Every structure is written in structure tokens, then in C-alpha cells.
C-alpha positions as a LaTeX table, in Angstrom:
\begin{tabular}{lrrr}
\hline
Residue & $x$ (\AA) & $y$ (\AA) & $z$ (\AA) \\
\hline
Unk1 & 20.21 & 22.69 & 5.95 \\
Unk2 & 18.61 & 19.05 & 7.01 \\
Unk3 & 18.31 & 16.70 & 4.72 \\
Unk4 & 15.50 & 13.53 & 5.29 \\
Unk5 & 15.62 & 10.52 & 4.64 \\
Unk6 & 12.30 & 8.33 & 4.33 \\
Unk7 & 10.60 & 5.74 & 2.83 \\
Unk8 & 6.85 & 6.99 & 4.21 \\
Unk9 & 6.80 & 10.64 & 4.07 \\
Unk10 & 4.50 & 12.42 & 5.95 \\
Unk11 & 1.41 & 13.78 & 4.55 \\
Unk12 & 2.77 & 17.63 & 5.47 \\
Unk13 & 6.32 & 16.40 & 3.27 \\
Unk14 & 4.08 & 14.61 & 0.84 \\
Unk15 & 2.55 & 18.61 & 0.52 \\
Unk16 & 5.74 & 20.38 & 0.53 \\
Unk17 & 7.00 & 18.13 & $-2.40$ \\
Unk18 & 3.76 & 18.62 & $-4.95$ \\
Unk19 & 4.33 & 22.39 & $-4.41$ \\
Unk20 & 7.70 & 22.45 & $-4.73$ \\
Unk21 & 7.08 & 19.91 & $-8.27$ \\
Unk22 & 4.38 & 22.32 & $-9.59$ \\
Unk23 & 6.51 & 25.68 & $-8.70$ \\
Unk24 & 9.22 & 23.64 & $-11.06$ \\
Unk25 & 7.02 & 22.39 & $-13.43$ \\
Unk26 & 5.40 & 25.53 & $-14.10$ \\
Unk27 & 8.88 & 27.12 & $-14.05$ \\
Unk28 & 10.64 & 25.22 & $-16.33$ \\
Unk29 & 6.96 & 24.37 & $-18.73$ \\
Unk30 & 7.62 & 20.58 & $-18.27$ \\
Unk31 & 4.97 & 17.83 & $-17.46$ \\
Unk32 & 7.26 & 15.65 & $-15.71$ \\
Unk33 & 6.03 & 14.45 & $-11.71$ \\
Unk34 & 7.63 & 12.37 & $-9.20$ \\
Unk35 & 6.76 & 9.12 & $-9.31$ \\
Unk36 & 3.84 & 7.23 & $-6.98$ \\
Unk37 & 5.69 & 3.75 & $-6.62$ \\
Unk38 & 4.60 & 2.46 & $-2.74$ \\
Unk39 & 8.72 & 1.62 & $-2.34$ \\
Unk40 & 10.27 & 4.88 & $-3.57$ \\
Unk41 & 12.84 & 6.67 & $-1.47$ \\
Unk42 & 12.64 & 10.26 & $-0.56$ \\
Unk43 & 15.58 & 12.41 & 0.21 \\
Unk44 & 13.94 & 15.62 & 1.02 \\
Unk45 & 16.31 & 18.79 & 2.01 \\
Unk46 & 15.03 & 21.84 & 4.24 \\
Unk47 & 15.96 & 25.10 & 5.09 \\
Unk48 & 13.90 & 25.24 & 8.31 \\
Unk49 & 10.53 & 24.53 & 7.00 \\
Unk50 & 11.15 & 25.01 & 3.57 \\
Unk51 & 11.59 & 22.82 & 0.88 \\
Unk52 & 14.45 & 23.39 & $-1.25$ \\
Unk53 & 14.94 & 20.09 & $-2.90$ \\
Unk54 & 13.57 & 16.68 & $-3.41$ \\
Unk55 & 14.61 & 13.48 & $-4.80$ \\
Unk56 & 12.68 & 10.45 & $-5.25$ \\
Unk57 & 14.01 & 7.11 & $-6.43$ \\
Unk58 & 13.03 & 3.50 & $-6.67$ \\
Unk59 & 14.96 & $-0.05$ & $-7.15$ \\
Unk60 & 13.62 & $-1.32$ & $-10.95$ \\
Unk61 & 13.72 & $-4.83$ & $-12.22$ \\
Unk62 & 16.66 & $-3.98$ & $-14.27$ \\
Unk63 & 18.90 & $-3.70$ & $-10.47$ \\
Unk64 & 18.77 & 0.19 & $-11.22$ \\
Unk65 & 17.62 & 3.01 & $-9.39$ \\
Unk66 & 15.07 & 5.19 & $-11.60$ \\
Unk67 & 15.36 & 8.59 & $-10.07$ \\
Unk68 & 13.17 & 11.87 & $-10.50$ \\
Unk69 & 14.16 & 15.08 & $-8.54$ \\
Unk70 & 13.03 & 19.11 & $-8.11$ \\
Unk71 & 15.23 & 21.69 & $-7.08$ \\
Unk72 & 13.41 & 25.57 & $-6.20$ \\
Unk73 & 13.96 & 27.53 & $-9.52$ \\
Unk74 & 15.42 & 29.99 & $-6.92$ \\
Unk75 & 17.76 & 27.86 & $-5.27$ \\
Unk76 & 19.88 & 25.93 & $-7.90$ \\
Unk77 & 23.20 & 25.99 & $-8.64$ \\
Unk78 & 24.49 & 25.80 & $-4.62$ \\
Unk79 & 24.73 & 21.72 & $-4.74$ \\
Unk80 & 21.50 & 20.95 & $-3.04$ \\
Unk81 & 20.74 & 17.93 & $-5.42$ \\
Unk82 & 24.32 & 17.03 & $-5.70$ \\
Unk83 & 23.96 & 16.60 & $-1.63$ \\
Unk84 & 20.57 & 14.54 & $-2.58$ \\
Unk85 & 22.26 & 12.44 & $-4.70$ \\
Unk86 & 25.68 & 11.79 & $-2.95$ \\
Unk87 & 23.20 & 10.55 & 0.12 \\
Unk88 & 20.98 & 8.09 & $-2.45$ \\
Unk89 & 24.82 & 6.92 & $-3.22$ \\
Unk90 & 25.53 & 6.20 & $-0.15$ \\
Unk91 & 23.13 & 3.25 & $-0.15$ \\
Unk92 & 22.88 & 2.11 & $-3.47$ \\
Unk93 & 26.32 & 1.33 & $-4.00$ \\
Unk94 & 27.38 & $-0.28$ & $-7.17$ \\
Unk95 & 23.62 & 0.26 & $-8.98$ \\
Unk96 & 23.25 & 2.72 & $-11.86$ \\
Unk97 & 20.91 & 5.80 & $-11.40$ \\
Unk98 & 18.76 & 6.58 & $-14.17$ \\
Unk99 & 16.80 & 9.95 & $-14.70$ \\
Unk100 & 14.58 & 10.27 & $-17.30$ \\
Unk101 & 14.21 & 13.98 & $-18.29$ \\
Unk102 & 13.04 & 16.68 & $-20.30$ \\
Unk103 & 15.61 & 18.09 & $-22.66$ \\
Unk104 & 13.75 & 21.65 & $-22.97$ \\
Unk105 & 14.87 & 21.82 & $-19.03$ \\
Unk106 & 18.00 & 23.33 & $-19.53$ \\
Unk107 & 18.62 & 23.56 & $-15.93$ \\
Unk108 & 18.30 & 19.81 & $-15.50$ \\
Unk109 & 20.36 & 19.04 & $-18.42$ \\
Unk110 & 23.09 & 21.22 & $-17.09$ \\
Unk111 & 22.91 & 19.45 & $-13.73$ \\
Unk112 & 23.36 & 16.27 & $-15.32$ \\
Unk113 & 26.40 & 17.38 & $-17.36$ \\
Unk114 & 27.88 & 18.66 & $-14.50$ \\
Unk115 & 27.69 & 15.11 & $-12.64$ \\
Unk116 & 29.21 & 13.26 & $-16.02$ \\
Unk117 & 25.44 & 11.12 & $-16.23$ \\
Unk118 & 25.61 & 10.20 & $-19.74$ \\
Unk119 & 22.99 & 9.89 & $-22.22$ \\
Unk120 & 20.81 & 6.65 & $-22.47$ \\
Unk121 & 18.34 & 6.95 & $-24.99$ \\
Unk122 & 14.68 & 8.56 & $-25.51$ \\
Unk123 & 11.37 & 7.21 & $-25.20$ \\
Unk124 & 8.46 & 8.66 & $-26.91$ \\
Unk125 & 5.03 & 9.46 & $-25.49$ \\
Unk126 & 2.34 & 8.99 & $-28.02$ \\
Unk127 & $-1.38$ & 9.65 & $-28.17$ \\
Unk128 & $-4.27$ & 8.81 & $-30.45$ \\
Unk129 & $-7.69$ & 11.12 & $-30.04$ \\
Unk130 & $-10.74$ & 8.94 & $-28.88$ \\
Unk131 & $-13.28$ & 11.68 & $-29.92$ \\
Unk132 & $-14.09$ & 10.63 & $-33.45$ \\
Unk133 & $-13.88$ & 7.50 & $-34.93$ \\
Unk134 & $-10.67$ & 5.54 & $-35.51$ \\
Unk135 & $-9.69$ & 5.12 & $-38.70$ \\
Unk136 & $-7.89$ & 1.99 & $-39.32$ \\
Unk137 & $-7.78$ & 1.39 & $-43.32$ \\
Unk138 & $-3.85$ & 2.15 & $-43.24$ \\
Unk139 & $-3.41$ & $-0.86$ & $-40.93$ \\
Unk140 & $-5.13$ & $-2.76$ & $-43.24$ \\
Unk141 & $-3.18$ & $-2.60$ & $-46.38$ \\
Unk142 & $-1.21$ & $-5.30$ & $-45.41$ \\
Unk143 & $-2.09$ & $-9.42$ & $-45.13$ \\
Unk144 & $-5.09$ & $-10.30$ & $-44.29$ \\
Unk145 & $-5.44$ & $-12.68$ & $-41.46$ \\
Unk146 & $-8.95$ & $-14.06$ & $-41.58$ \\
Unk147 & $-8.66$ & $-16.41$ & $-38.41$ \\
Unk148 & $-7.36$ & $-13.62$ & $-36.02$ \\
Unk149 & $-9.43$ & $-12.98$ & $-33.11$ \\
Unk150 & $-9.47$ & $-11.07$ & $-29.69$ \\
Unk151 & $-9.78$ & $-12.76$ & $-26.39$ \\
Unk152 & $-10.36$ & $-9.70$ & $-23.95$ \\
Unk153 & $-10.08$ & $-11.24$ & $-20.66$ \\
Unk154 & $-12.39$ & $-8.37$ & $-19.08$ \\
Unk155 & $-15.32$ & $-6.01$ & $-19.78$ \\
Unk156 & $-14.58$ & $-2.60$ & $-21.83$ \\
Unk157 & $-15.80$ & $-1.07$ & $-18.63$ \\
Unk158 & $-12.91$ & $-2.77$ & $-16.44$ \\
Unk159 & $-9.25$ & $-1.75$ & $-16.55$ \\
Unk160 & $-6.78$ & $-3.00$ & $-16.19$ \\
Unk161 & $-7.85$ & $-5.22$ & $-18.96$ \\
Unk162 & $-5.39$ & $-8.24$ & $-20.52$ \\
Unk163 & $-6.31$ & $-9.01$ & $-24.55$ \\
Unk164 & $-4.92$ & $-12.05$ & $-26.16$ \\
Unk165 & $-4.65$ & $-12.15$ & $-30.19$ \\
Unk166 & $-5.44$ & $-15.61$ & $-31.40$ \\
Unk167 & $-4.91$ & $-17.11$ & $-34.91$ \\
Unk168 & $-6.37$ & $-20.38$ & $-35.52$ \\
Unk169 & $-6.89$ & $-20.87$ & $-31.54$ \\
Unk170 & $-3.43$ & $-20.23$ & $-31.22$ \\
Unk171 & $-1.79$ & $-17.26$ & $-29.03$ \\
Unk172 & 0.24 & $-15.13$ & $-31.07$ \\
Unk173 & 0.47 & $-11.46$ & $-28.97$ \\
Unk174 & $-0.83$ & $-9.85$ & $-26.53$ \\
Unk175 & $-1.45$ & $-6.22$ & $-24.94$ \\
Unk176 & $-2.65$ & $-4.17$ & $-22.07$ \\
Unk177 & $-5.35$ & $-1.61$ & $-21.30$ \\
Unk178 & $-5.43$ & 0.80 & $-18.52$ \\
Unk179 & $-7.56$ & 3.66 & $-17.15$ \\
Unk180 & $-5.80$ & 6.92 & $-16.27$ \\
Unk181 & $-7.23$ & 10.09 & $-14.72$ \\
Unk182 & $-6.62$ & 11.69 & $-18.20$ \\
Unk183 & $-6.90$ & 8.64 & $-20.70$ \\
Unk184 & $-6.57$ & 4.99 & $-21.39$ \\
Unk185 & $-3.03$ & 3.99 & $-21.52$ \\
Unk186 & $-2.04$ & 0.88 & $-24.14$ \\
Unk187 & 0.81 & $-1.03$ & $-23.44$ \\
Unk188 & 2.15 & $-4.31$ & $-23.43$ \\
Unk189 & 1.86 & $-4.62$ & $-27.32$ \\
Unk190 & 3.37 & $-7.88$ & $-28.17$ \\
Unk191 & 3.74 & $-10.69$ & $-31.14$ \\
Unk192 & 5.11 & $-13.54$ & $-30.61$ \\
Unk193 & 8.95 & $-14.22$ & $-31.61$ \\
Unk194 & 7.69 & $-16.86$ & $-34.61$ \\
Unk195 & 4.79 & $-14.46$ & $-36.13$ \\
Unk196 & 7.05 & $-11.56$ & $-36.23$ \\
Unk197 & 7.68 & $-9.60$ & $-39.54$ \\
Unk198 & 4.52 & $-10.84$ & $-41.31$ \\
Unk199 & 2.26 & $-8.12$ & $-41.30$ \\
Unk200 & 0.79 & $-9.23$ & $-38.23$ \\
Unk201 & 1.54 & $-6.57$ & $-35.85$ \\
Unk202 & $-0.60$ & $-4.13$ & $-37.95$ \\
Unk203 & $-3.48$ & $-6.61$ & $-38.02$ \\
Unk204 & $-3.76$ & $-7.30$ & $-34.48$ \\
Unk205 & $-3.63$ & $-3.43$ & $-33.63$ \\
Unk206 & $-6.43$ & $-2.69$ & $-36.31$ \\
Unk207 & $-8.33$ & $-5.23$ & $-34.26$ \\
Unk208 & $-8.08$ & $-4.40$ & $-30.95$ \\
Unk209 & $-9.09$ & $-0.78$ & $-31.71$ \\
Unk210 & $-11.77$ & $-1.61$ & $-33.88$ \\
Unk211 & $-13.17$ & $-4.27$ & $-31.25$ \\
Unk212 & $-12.49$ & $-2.32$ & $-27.89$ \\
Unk213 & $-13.47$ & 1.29 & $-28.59$ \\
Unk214 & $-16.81$ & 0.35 & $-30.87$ \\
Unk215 & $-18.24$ & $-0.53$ & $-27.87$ \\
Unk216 & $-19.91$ & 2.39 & $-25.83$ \\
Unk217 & $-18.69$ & 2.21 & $-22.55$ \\
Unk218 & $-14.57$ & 2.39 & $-24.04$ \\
Unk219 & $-16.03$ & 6.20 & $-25.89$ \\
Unk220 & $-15.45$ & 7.56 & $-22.49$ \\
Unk221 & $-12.27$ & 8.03 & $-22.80$ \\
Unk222 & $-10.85$ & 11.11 & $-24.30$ \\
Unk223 & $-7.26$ & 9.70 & $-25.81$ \\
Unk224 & $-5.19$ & 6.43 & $-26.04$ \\
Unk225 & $-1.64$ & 6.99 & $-25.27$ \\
Unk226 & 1.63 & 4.42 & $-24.97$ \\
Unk227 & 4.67 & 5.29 & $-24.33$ \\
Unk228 & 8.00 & 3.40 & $-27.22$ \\
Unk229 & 11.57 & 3.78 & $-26.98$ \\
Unk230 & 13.06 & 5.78 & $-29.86$ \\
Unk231 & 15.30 & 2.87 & $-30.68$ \\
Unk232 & 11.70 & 0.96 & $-31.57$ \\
Unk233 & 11.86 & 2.16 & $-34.61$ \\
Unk234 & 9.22 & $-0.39$ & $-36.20$ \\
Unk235 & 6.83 & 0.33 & $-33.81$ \\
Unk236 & 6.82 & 4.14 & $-33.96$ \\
Unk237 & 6.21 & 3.40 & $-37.52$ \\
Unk238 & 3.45 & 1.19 & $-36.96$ \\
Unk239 & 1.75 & 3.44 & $-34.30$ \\
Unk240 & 1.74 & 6.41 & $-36.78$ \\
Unk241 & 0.16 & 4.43 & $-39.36$ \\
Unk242 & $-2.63$ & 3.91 & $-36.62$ \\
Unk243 & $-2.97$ & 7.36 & $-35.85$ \\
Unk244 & $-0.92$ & 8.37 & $-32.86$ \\
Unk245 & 1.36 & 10.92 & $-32.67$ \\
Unk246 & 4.02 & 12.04 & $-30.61$ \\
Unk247 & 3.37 & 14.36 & $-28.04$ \\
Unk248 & 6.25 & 14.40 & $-25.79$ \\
Unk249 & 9.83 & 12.96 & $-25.56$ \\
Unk250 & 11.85 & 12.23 & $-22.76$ \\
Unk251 & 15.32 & 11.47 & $-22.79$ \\
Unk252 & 16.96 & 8.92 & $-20.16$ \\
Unk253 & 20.43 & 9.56 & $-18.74$ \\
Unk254 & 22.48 & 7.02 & $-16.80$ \\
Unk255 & 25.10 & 7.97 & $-13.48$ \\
\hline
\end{tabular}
């Protein structure tokens, strides 16, 4: 067994790792993929020229390591990710490892277990179809805010785009827009600290998607998805309201 070490894998190790993900994924019916960051770590382990096991982290803002990993259905239970991860520890040294998972892997979850990671919390993946119109009337039961407005600092067929919510010429939230191969992505949904718990979240949201996706070129895409932590419970709240639902859950352990 060799196991590699490498911060630019090779485009025949970048292959050997999207097979061995999509033999796993298929496997174990999850969605999860390793991530793209530019300054991820690979820690790849071969039996001759095969690929056994893979695990890819990266150093987040938060001074942790966010890890993802892939072991052959085949192969598991023999410690090949165990020897993945003791390697990562030898460099990372006092920094927590975070893996955000699947539950419905049971393999994974087992794995975890057996290295005493314990859980974090979840996050919640939810989406809102794009192929009718969006209905925001629930949104707008609450105050009315006649002097809110949207700056959007690009054109609806740029992304990523920045939008700025402004009552009476003043900045009071924010949020993001970006273009993914399978949807436009929402995030960054913000209100600032002193315009909090007044209704205004809802209003601003009702905006945006009533302003962004009436105009043509934004009815390209298919869905609008975001991604909340469960602890957010507000905001779950406020997203269903809008329409979205949740379509996937993943659940973050800490080692």
C-alpha cells in the first residue's frame, strides 16, 4: 500500500478519485463530492494502481480543517482511511477536522463512531422551483415597508451578483447570487443587527425574488437553492414561507 501526499494531483489521480467518488456515491445513494477548493490537500492511498481511498481536506477561516473522504465499497473496514487520516494529523496538529456527511451512509457514520468524531450539527440544503412563477403573498403578510428598494450591483445575466436592500437610502441587508451548473445558488442573506425582528427579513426576500427572476434572462434557471444550519431556526421558517423546501441534510461531525 502507498499512500500520496499532494497538494496538485495529477490529472490521471484527479481521474482515479472521480471514479472512485461516483463508485461510492452510487454505492452508498449519496450526492456528496469532494470538494474543488485550489488549496485542498489530497491523501490518496494505492494498491499498485488502484485507488482504494481518498481524502481531501482544506484549512477554513474558522482554523479548521473541513475534510471529505471515499473509501472502495469493497475495501472498508481494513483502516485505509484511518491511515488517511492519522497522515492529515500528522500536519495539522492541534486543528479540529470537520466532515460533513450523509447520515443515510451508514458506513461513514460507523467510521466516524469508531474514531470518537462527535456530532456538530446539521445544515439543510433547500431549493425553490424556478419553472413557474414565484409566489410571494405569504411573505407579504407582514409590515409593509414602502421605502425598501434593491440595489443589484450587476445584470440578471451576470453572477456572481451582490444586492443591497435599502430603506430610506439606507443599507439594511444584503445577499448573494450565484450561477451553478444545475441552478442559481442564494446566499449571503443578511439584515442588519438594528432592523432585525421587524418583519423585515420577509420583505426584503419577497423583493429580491420578485425583482430578480421577473426579468427574462434570471427564467433560465431551473431552481434557487441555499444551504441554513438547522440551528437557524428563523430562517428555515422564513425560507418555507417563500417556497423552498428541504431537499437534503447533512450532518457535520467534529475530530
Amino acid at each position: 500500500m502507498n499512500v500520496i501526499r499532494t497538494n496538485a494531483p495529477s490529472q490521471t489521480q484527479k481521474n482515479d478519485a472521480i471514479t472512485l467518488q461516483e463508485v461510492c456515491k452510487s454505492h452508498d445513494h449519496i450526492s456528496l463530492t469532494l470538494p474543488t477548493e485550489e488549496d485542498c490537500i489530497y491523501f490518496l492511498l494505492y494498491d499498485e494502481e488502484t485507488l482504494l481511498s481518498v481524502l481531501c481536506a482544506f484549512f477554513t477561516e474558522n482554523m479548521d480543517y473541513e475534510c471529505s473522504g471515499f473509501t472502495h465499497p469493497g475495501h472498508r473496514q481494513k483502516g485505509y482511511f484511518t491511515r488517511l487520516i492519522e497522515t492529515l494529523l500528522d500536519e495539522t496538529g492541534d486543528s479540529d477536522l470537520i466532515f460533513p456527511v450523509d447520515e443515510s451512509c451508514k458506513d461513514t457514520i460507523h467510521a466516524l463512531r469508531a474514531m470518537d468524531a462527535s456530532f456538530w450539527y446539521q445544515e439543510h440544503i433547500m431549493e425553490l422551483p424556478l419553472t413557474q412563477s414565484i409566489k410571494t403573498s405569504r411573505l407579504k403578510e407582514g409590515p409593509s415597508f414602502d421605502a425598501l428598494s434593491l440595489s443589484i450591483a450587476s445584470s440578471p445575466e451576470e453572477t456572481p451578483i451582490q444586492c443591497v436592500f435599502l430603506l430610506d437610502g439606507e443599507q439594511v441587508g444584503s445577499c448573494c447570487l450565484d450561477s451553478l451548473e444545475h441552478g442559481a445558488y442564494f446566499y449571503g442573506f443578511e439584515i442588519s443587527e438594528p432592523y432585525r425582528n421587524q418583519g423585515l427579513g420577509s420583505a426584503c426576500l419577497s423583493l429580491f425574488l420578485d425583482t430578480y427572476f421577473a426579468h427574462p434572462n434570471a427564467r433560465r434557471f431551473k431552481k434557487l437553492f441555499l444551504q441554513v444550519s438547522g440551528l437557524n431556526k428563523p430562517a428555515i421558517s422564513l425560507y418555507k414561507k417563500a417556497g423552498f423546501q428541504i431537499t437534503e441534510s447533512l450532518s457535520y461531525y467534529v475530530y
